[in-house]
mmCIF file of C-alpha atoms and ligand atoms in Angstrom:
data_model
loop_
_atom_site.group_PDB
_atom_site.id
_atom_site.type_symbol
_atom_site.label_atom_id
_atom_site.label_comp_id
_atom_site.label_asym_id
_atom_site.label_seq_id
_atom_site.Cartn_x
_atom_site.Cartn_y
_atom_site.Cartn_z
ATOM 1 C CA MET A 1 49.536 6.471 94.523
ATOM 2 C CA ARG A 2 46.109 7.644 93.351
ATOM 3 C CA GLY A 3 45.235 10.677 95.401
ATOM 4 C CA LEU A 4 48.855 11.600 96.101
ATOM 5 C CA PHE A 5 47.897 15.262 96.426
ATOM 6 C CA GLN A 6 44.525 14.840 98.177
ATOM 7 C CA THR A 7 45.978 15.300 101.639
ATOM 8 C CA LEU A 8 48.233 18.136 100.536
ATOM 9 C CA PHE A 9 45.393 20.507 99.692
ATOM 10 C CA ASP A 10 42.316 21.408 101.722
ATOM 11 C CA ASP A 11 38.862 20.403 100.467
ATOM 12 C CA ASP A 12 38.164 23.748 98.786
ATOM 13 C CA VAL A 13 40.984 23.070 96.324
ATOM 14 C CA LEU A 14 40.041 20.603 93.576
ATOM 15 C CA VAL A 15 42.789 18.170 92.632
ATOM 16 C CA GLY A 16 43.014 15.766 89.702
ATOM 17 C CA GLU A 17 45.675 13.174 88.959
ATOM 18 C CA ILE A 18 46.283 10.944 85.957
ATOM 19 C CA ASP A 19 48.943 8.869 84.225
ATOM 20 C CA PRO A 20 50.021 10.895 81.139
ATOM 21 C CA ARG A 21 50.323 7.628 79.205
ATOM 22 C CA GLN A 22 46.503 7.402 79.356
ATOM 23 C CA VAL A 23 45.800 10.555 77.353
ATOM 24 C CA THR A 24 45.999 11.393 73.659
ATOM 25 C CA ALA A 25 46.645 14.726 71.958
ATOM 26 C CA SER A 26 43.161 14.517 70.392
ATOM 27 C CA GLN A 27 41.856 15.596 73.817
ATOM 28 C CA LEU A 28 43.377 19.060 73.365
ATOM 29 C CA LEU A 29 41.531 22.095 72.036
ATOM 30 C CA PRO A 30 42.905 23.821 68.892
ATOM 31 C CA GLY A 31 44.719 26.682 70.677
ATOM 32 C CA GLU A 32 46.366 24.184 73.028
ATOM 33 C CA VAL A 33 47.496 21.981 70.135
ATOM 34 C CA GLN A 34 49.339 24.989 68.693
ATOM 35 C CA LEU A 35 51.340 25.389 71.915
ATOM 36 C CA ILE A 36 52.958 21.966 71.587
ATOM 37 C CA ARG A 37 53.038 21.475 67.831
ATOM 38 C CA HIS A 38 56.850 21.191 67.819
ATOM 39 C CA ALA A 39 57.144 19.216 71.076
ATOM 40 C CA VAL A 40 58.453 15.664 71.443
ATOM 41 C CA ALA A 41 55.982 12.866 72.285
ATOM 42 C CA LYS A 42 56.757 12.823 76.023
ATOM 43 C CA ARG A 43 56.156 16.578 76.354
ATOM 44 C CA LYS A 44 52.933 16.243 74.355
ATOM 45 C CA ARG A 45 51.641 13.531 76.685
ATOM 46 C CA GLU A 46 52.507 15.454 79.836
ATOM 47 C CA PHE A 47 51.106 18.745 78.529
ATOM 48 C CA THR A 48 47.922 16.985 77.430
ATOM 49 C CA ALA A 49 47.504 15.320 80.830
ATOM 50 C CA GLY A 50 47.702 18.740 82.485
ATOM 51 C CA ARG A 51 45.153 20.291 80.112
ATOM 52 C CA VAL A 52 42.738 17.346 80.355
ATOM 53 C CA LEU A 53 42.817 17.457 84.157
ATOM 54 C CA ALA A 54 42.549 21.241 84.280
ATOM 55 C CA ARG A 55 39.513 21.166 81.978
ATOM 56 C CA LEU A 56 37.840 18.506 84.097
ATOM 57 C CA LEU A 57 38.331 20.490 87.295
ATOM 58 C CA LEU A 58 37.422 23.882 85.805
ATOM 59 C CA THR A 59 34.260 22.404 84.306
ATOM 60 C CA ARG A 60 33.295 21.119 87.747
ATOM 61 C CA LEU A 61 33.668 24.662 89.004
ATOM 62 C CA GLY A 62 31.388 26.008 86.286
ATOM 63 C CA VAL A 63 33.841 27.035 83.544
ATOM 64 C CA ALA A 64 32.659 26.256 79.991
ATOM 65 C CA PRO A 65 34.252 23.026 78.677
ATOM 66 C CA GLY A 66 35.426 24.908 75.573
ATOM 67 C CA PHE A 67 37.841 27.050 77.612
ATOM 68 C CA GLU A 68 41.360 26.754 76.198
ATOM 69 C CA LEU A 69 44.059 26.839 78.858
ATOM 70 C CA LEU A 70 46.787 28.771 77.076
ATOM 71 C CA MET A 71 50.044 30.046 78.555
ATOM 72 C CA ASP A 72 51.976 33.284 78.863
ATOM 73 C CA ASP A 73 55.396 33.757 77.244
ATOM 74 C CA ASP A 74 56.943 32.672 80.559
ATOM 75 C CA ARG A 75 54.992 29.350 80.337
ATOM 76 C CA ALA A 76 52.716 30.204 83.261
ATOM 77 C CA PRO A 77 49.198 28.910 82.510
ATOM 78 C CA ARG A 78 46.525 31.547 81.821
ATOM 79 C CA TRP A 79 43.790 30.463 84.226
ATOM 80 C CA PRO A 80 40.305 31.822 83.568
ATOM 81 C CA GLU A 81 39.250 34.965 85.425
ATOM 82 C CA GLY A 82 38.244 34.051 88.971
ATOM 83 C CA PHE A 83 40.368 30.886 89.200
ATOM 84 C CA VAL A 84 43.900 29.926 90.169
ATOM 85 C CA GLY A 85 45.702 26.663 89.617
ATOM 86 C CA SER A 86 48.924 24.757 89.293
ATOM 87 C CA ILE A 87 50.122 21.941 87.055
ATOM 88 C CA THR A 88 52.881 19.375 87.508
ATOM 89 C CA HIS A 89 53.916 16.284 85.614
ATOM 90 C CA VAL A 90 56.557 13.605 85.384
ATOM 91 C CA GLU A 91 56.650 10.806 82.854
ATOM 92 C CA ARG A 92 54.248 8.527 84.707
ATOM 93 C CA TRP A 93 52.085 10.906 86.734
ATOM 94 C CA ALA A 94 50.479 14.311 86.438
ATOM 95 C CA ALA A 95 48.505 16.461 88.842
ATOM 96 C CA VAL A 96 46.533 19.668 88.656
ATOM 97 C CA ALA A 97 45.052 21.765 91.447
ATOM 98 C CA VAL A 98 42.438 24.457 90.884
ATOM 99 C CA ALA A 99 40.528 26.805 93.197
ATOM 100 C CA ARG A 100 38.329 29.876 93.049
ATOM 101 C CA THR A 101 40.108 33.124 93.808
ATOM 102 C CA ASP A 102 37.869 33.753 96.821
ATOM 103 C CA GLN A 103 39.359 30.563 98.351
ATOM 104 C CA ALA A 104 42.982 30.902 97.245
ATOM 105 C CA ILE A 105 45.006 33.655 95.619
ATOM 106 C CA SER A 106 47.549 31.196 94.288
ATOM 107 C CA LEU A 107 48.406 27.493 94.254
ATOM 108 C CA GLY A 108 51.619 25.589 93.695
ATOM 109 C CA CYS A 109 52.286 21.888 93.229
ATOM 110 C CA ASP A 110 55.250 19.821 92.121
ATOM 111 C CA LEU A 111 56.017 16.172 91.450
ATOM 112 C CA GLU A 112 59.465 14.616 91.361
ATOM 113 C CA VAL A 113 60.684 11.069 91.017
ATOM 114 C CA ASP A 114 61.725 10.022 94.537
ATOM 115 C CA GLN A 115 65.355 9.334 93.753
ATOM 116 C CA PRO A 116 68.350 11.032 95.358
ATOM 117 C CA LEU A 117 69.363 14.399 93.977
ATOM 118 C CA ALA A 118 72.906 14.061 92.599
ATOM 119 C CA GLN A 119 75.345 15.289 95.244
ATOM 120 C CA GLU A 120 76.894 17.880 92.924
ATOM 121 C CA GLU A 121 73.441 19.517 92.711
ATOM 122 C CA TRP A 122 73.009 19.935 96.462
ATOM 123 C CA SER A 123 74.933 23.184 96.672
ATOM 124 C CA VAL A 124 73.063 24.533 93.633
ATOM 125 C CA VAL A 125 69.662 23.906 95.204
ATOM 126 C CA CYS A 126 70.482 24.410 98.889
ATOM 127 C CA GLY A 127 71.762 27.352 100.871
ATOM 128 C CA PRO A 128 74.116 27.045 103.888
ATOM 129 C CA ARG A 129 71.354 26.350 106.438
ATOM 130 C CA GLU A 130 69.705 23.736 104.226
ATOM 131 C CA LEU A 131 73.074 22.048 103.624
ATOM 132 C CA ALA A 132 73.717 22.004 107.372
ATOM 133 C CA TRP A 133 70.282 20.430 107.917
ATOM 134 C CA LEU A 134 71.036 17.782 105.267
ATOM 135 C CA GLU A 135 74.370 16.979 106.938
ATOM 136 C CA ALA A 136 72.488 16.366 110.180
ATOM 137 C CA GLN A 137 70.245 13.721 108.551
ATOM 138 C CA PRO A 138 71.116 10.008 108.268
ATOM 139 C CA ARG A 139 73.578 9.680 105.402
ATOM 140 C CA GLU A 140 71.397 7.283 103.384
ATOM 141 C CA ARG A 141 68.453 9.694 103.411
ATOM 142 C CA ARG A 142 70.257 12.879 102.428
ATOM 143 C CA GLY A 143 69.933 12.583 98.630
ATOM 144 C CA ARG A 144 66.181 12.053 98.735
ATOM 145 C CA LEU A 145 65.749 14.865 101.244
ATOM 146 C CA ALA A 146 67.709 17.121 98.907
ATOM 147 C CA LYS A 147 65.212 16.153 96.187
ATOM 148 C CA LEU A 148 62.385 17.033 98.582
ATOM 149 C CA LEU A 149 63.949 20.482 99.137
ATOM 150 C CA PHE A 150 64.175 20.874 95.361
ATOM 151 C CA SER A 151 60.503 19.995 94.923
ATOM 152 C CA ALA A 152 59.391 22.337 97.699
ATOM 153 C CA LYS A 153 61.289 25.179 96.011
ATOM 154 C CA GLU A 154 59.641 24.429 92.659
ATOM 155 C CA THR A 155 56.244 24.543 94.402
ATOM 156 C CA VAL A 156 57.066 27.855 96.070
ATOM 157 C CA TYR A 157 58.230 29.195 92.732
ATOM 158 C CA LYS A 158 54.989 28.219 90.992
ATOM 159 C CA ALA A 159 52.810 29.579 93.813
ATOM 160 C CA GLN A 160 54.527 32.938 94.092
ATOM 161 C CA TYR A 161 55.075 33.568 90.403
ATOM 162 C CA PRO A 162 51.526 34.541 89.356
ATOM 163 C CA LEU A 163 51.429 37.010 92.257
ATOM 164 C CA THR A 164 54.862 38.555 91.954
ATOM 165 C CA ARG A 165 55.989 37.730 88.375
ATOM 166 C CA THR A 166 59.409 37.306 89.962
ATOM 167 C CA VAL A 167 61.922 34.801 88.610
ATOM 168 C CA LEU A 168 63.570 33.318 91.695
ATOM 169 C CA GLU A 169 66.905 31.590 92.090
ATOM 170 C CA PHE A 170 67.143 28.598 94.418
ATOM 171 C CA GLY A 171 69.049 30.799 96.865
ATOM 172 C CA ASP A 172 66.096 33.191 97.099
ATOM 173 C CA VAL A 173 63.986 30.561 98.838
ATOM 174 C CA GLU A 174 64.935 28.896 102.101
ATOM 175 C CA VAL A 175 62.897 25.825 102.984
ATOM 176 C CA GLU A 176 62.517 24.149 106.365
ATOM 177 C CA ILE A 177 61.123 20.620 106.146
ATOM 178 C CA ASP A 178 59.215 19.132 109.048
ATOM 179 C CA ALA A 179 59.090 15.363 109.340
ATOM 180 C CA GLY A 180 55.298 15.446 109.815
ATOM 181 C CA GLY A 181 54.665 16.412 106.194
ATOM 182 C CA GLY A 182 54.866 20.189 106.321
ATOM 183 C CA PHE A 183 57.370 22.729 105.136
ATOM 184 C CA GLU A 184 57.880 26.400 105.642
ATOM 185 C CA THR A 185 59.682 28.793 103.423
ATOM 186 C CA MET A 186 61.112 32.217 103.907
ATOM 187 C CA LEU A 187 61.454 34.346 100.802
ATOM 188 C CA GLU A 188 64.496 35.990 102.320
ATOM 189 C CA THR A 189 66.417 37.437 99.499
ATOM 190 C CA ILE A 190 63.680 37.881 96.959
ATOM 191 C CA SER A 191 64.371 41.054 95.061
ATOM 192 C CA GLY A 192 62.637 44.172 96.307
ATOM 193 C CA PRO A 193 61.571 44.985 99.847
ATOM 194 C CA ARG A 194 57.910 44.131 99.190
ATOM 195 C CA HIS A 195 58.469 40.375 99.417
ATOM 196 C CA ARG A 196 61.439 40.142 101.746
ATOM 197 C CA GLY A 197 60.693 38.013 104.778
ATOM 198 C CA SER A 198 57.451 36.545 103.426
ATOM 199 C CA VAL A 199 56.663 33.229 105.118
ATOM 200 C CA LEU A 200 54.719 30.598 103.190
ATOM 201 C CA ARG A 201 53.685 27.122 104.333
ATOM 202 C CA GLY A 202 53.293 23.986 102.271
ATOM 203 C CA ARG A 203 52.831 20.237 102.614
ATOM 204 C CA TRP A 204 54.724 17.262 101.247
ATOM 205 C CA ARG A 205 54.323 13.536 100.807
ATOM 206 C CA ALA A 206 56.506 10.741 99.446
ATOM 207 C CA ASP A 207 54.644 7.703 98.146
ATOM 208 C CA GLY A 208 54.751 5.223 95.273
ATOM 209 C CA GLY A 209 58.214 6.342 94.171
ATOM 210 C CA LEU A 210 57.200 9.988 93.849
ATOM 211 C CA ILE A 211 57.624 13.120 95.910
ATOM 212 C CA ALA A 212 54.710 15.549 95.929
ATOM 213 C CA THR A 213 54.766 19.066 97.358
ATOM 214 C CA ALA A 214 51.964 21.608 97.443
ATOM 215 C CA MET A 215 51.129 25.073 98.668
ATOM 216 C CA THR A 216 47.973 27.163 98.937
ATOM 217 C CA ILE A 217 48.278 30.902 99.394
ATOM 218 C CA ARG A 218 45.064 32.156 101.005
ATOM 219 C CA PRO A 219 43.450 35.550 100.410
ATOM 220 C CA GLY A 220 44.285 36.506 104.012
ATOM 221 C CA ALA A 221 47.965 36.401 103.088
ATOM 222 C CA ARG A 222 47.484 39.782 101.423
ATOM 223 C CA THR A 223 46.318 41.557 104.552
ATOM 224 C CA ALA A 224 48.250 39.471 107.074
ATOM 225 C CA GLY A 225 51.411 40.701 105.439
ATOM 226 C CA SER A 226 52.851 37.223 104.983
ATOM 227 C CA LEU A 227 53.037 37.846 101.235
ATOM 228 C CA ASP A 228 52.844 41.450 100.242
ATOM 229 C CA VAL A 229 51.649 41.057 96.680
ATOM 230 C CA PRO A 230 51.115 43.950 94.280
ATOM 231 C CA GLU A 231 47.435 44.966 94.000
HETATM 232 C C1 COA B 1 58.358 26.456 85.958
HETATM 233 C C2 COA B 1 59.067 25.316 86.672
HETATM 234 C C3 COA B 1 59.042 25.612 88.162
HETATM 235 C C4 COA B 1 58.324 24.002 86.363
HETATM 236 O O1 COA B 1 58.797 22.941 87.130
HETATM 237 P P1 COA B 1 59.235 21.530 86.519
HETATM 238 O O2 COA B 1 59.607 20.649 87.670
HETATM 239 O O3 COA B 1 60.244 21.766 85.446
HETATM 240 O O4 COA B 1 57.997 20.919 85.774
HETATM 241 P P2 COA B 1 56.550 20.549 86.324
HETATM 242 O O5 COA B 1 56.039 19.470 85.470
HETATM 243 O O6 COA B 1 56.520 20.324 87.786
HETATM 244 O O7 COA B 1 55.708 21.877 86.041
HETATM 245 C C5 COA B 1 55.456 22.291 84.730
HETATM 246 C C6 COA B 1 54.281 23.212 84.759
HETATM 247 O O8 COA B 1 54.580 24.367 85.523
HETATM 248 C C7 COA B 1 53.728 25.405 85.056
HETATM 249 N N1 COA B 1 54.520 26.625 84.945
HETATM 250 C C8 COA B 1 55.465 26.921 84.045
HETATM 251 N N2 COA B 1 55.962 28.149 84.287
HETATM 252 C C9 COA B 1 55.320 28.616 85.360
HETATM 253 C C10 COA B 1 55.409 29.819 86.094
HETATM 254 N N3 COA B 1 56.261 30.787 85.754
HETATM 255 N N4 COA B 1 54.593 29.990 87.137
HETATM 256 C C11 COA B 1 53.716 29.030 87.507
HETATM 257 N N5 COA B 1 53.596 27.848 86.858
HETATM 258 C C12 COA B 1 54.391 27.660 85.794
HETATM 259 C C13 COA B 1 53.174 24.993 83.699
HETATM 260 O O9 COA B 1 51.804 24.708 83.862
HETATM 261 C C14 COA B 1 53.958 23.736 83.384
HETATM 262 O O10 COA B 1 53.228 22.744 82.727
HETATM 263 P P3 COA B 1 52.730 22.952 81.204
HETATM 264 O O11 COA B 1 53.873 23.565 80.481
HETATM 265 O O12 COA B 1 52.382 21.582 80.761
HETATM 266 O O13 COA B 1 51.547 23.891 81.307
HETATM 267 C C15 COA B 1 60.546 25.154 86.217
HETATM 268 O O14 COA B 1 60.594 24.621 84.947
HETATM 269 C C16 COA B 1 61.274 26.459 86.144
HETATM 270 O O15 COA B 1 61.206 27.189 85.160
HETATM 271 N N6 COA B 1 62.023 26.805 87.161
HETATM 272 C C17 COA B 1 62.845 27.990 87.089
HETATM 273 C C18 COA B 1 62.863 28.676 88.357
HETATM 274 C C19 COA B 1 63.479 27.849 89.436
HETATM 275 O O16 COA B 1 63.597 26.650 89.386
HETATM 276 N N7 COA B 1 63.900 28.588 90.475
HETATM 277 C C20 COA B 1 64.367 27.937 91.593
HETATM 278 C C21 COA B 1 63.258 27.560 92.470
HETATM 279 S S1 COA B 1 62.935 28.853 93.604
#
């Protein structure tokens, strides 16, 4: 399972992964401690794993080790000037991806436990075309594929949010999974004409009981018109 995300990002994106049960809150910096002072133990471990990994990667890229990774009111991490990143965690695994802004204008990653999404959730997460695709899959695989769709949407959400500051509903994102480990998404109904029809591509992998999805939005996306982000 180590290196779950390595193949999901290109080499110019640094990725770190760790078991949150291996970190302690003493590894946080004072401003970060404040952010989770009222949190339960599980949240503290997962948050700490994200911060520890982020610090390790940012330091490798030349950021001072004393940099505190704080968050906005909407919980989006406040990456240092010149860097983008994404954080994901479940109880037994955490991953962080970081890149310089000349390599990527945004990153997204998501981890989920690879267990079927409850059937009553399918119509919450999936639109008509995604439901039709699920119906066409072998019955025993449908629940886990629904979970994969869920994860891909969370990744898209995290990748687009720092660029658009748009809160998306599941129905705003339509995902097409390809069996070879890719996915494509069309931000069809995202509010406002600026983003309508934006196509973004990501990668996925299921291994060791986890589903991992990831997306890199490249600087060219601005000019190629595939994601018309505000300047
Ligand atoms: C933000 C969200 C996507 C996180 O996903 P999750 O599966 O609950 O949890 P993960 O562990 O994978 O990710 C958590 C990390 O996401 C990051 N995050 C939180 N809000 C974010 C945002 N608005 N933009 C980018 N990243 C964000 C944080 O780093 C957080 O970790 P931290 O609090 O320890 O720093 C989810 O909680 C959420 O708010 N979703 C609402 C929107 C949605 O689901 N729309 C439908 C999909 S299109």
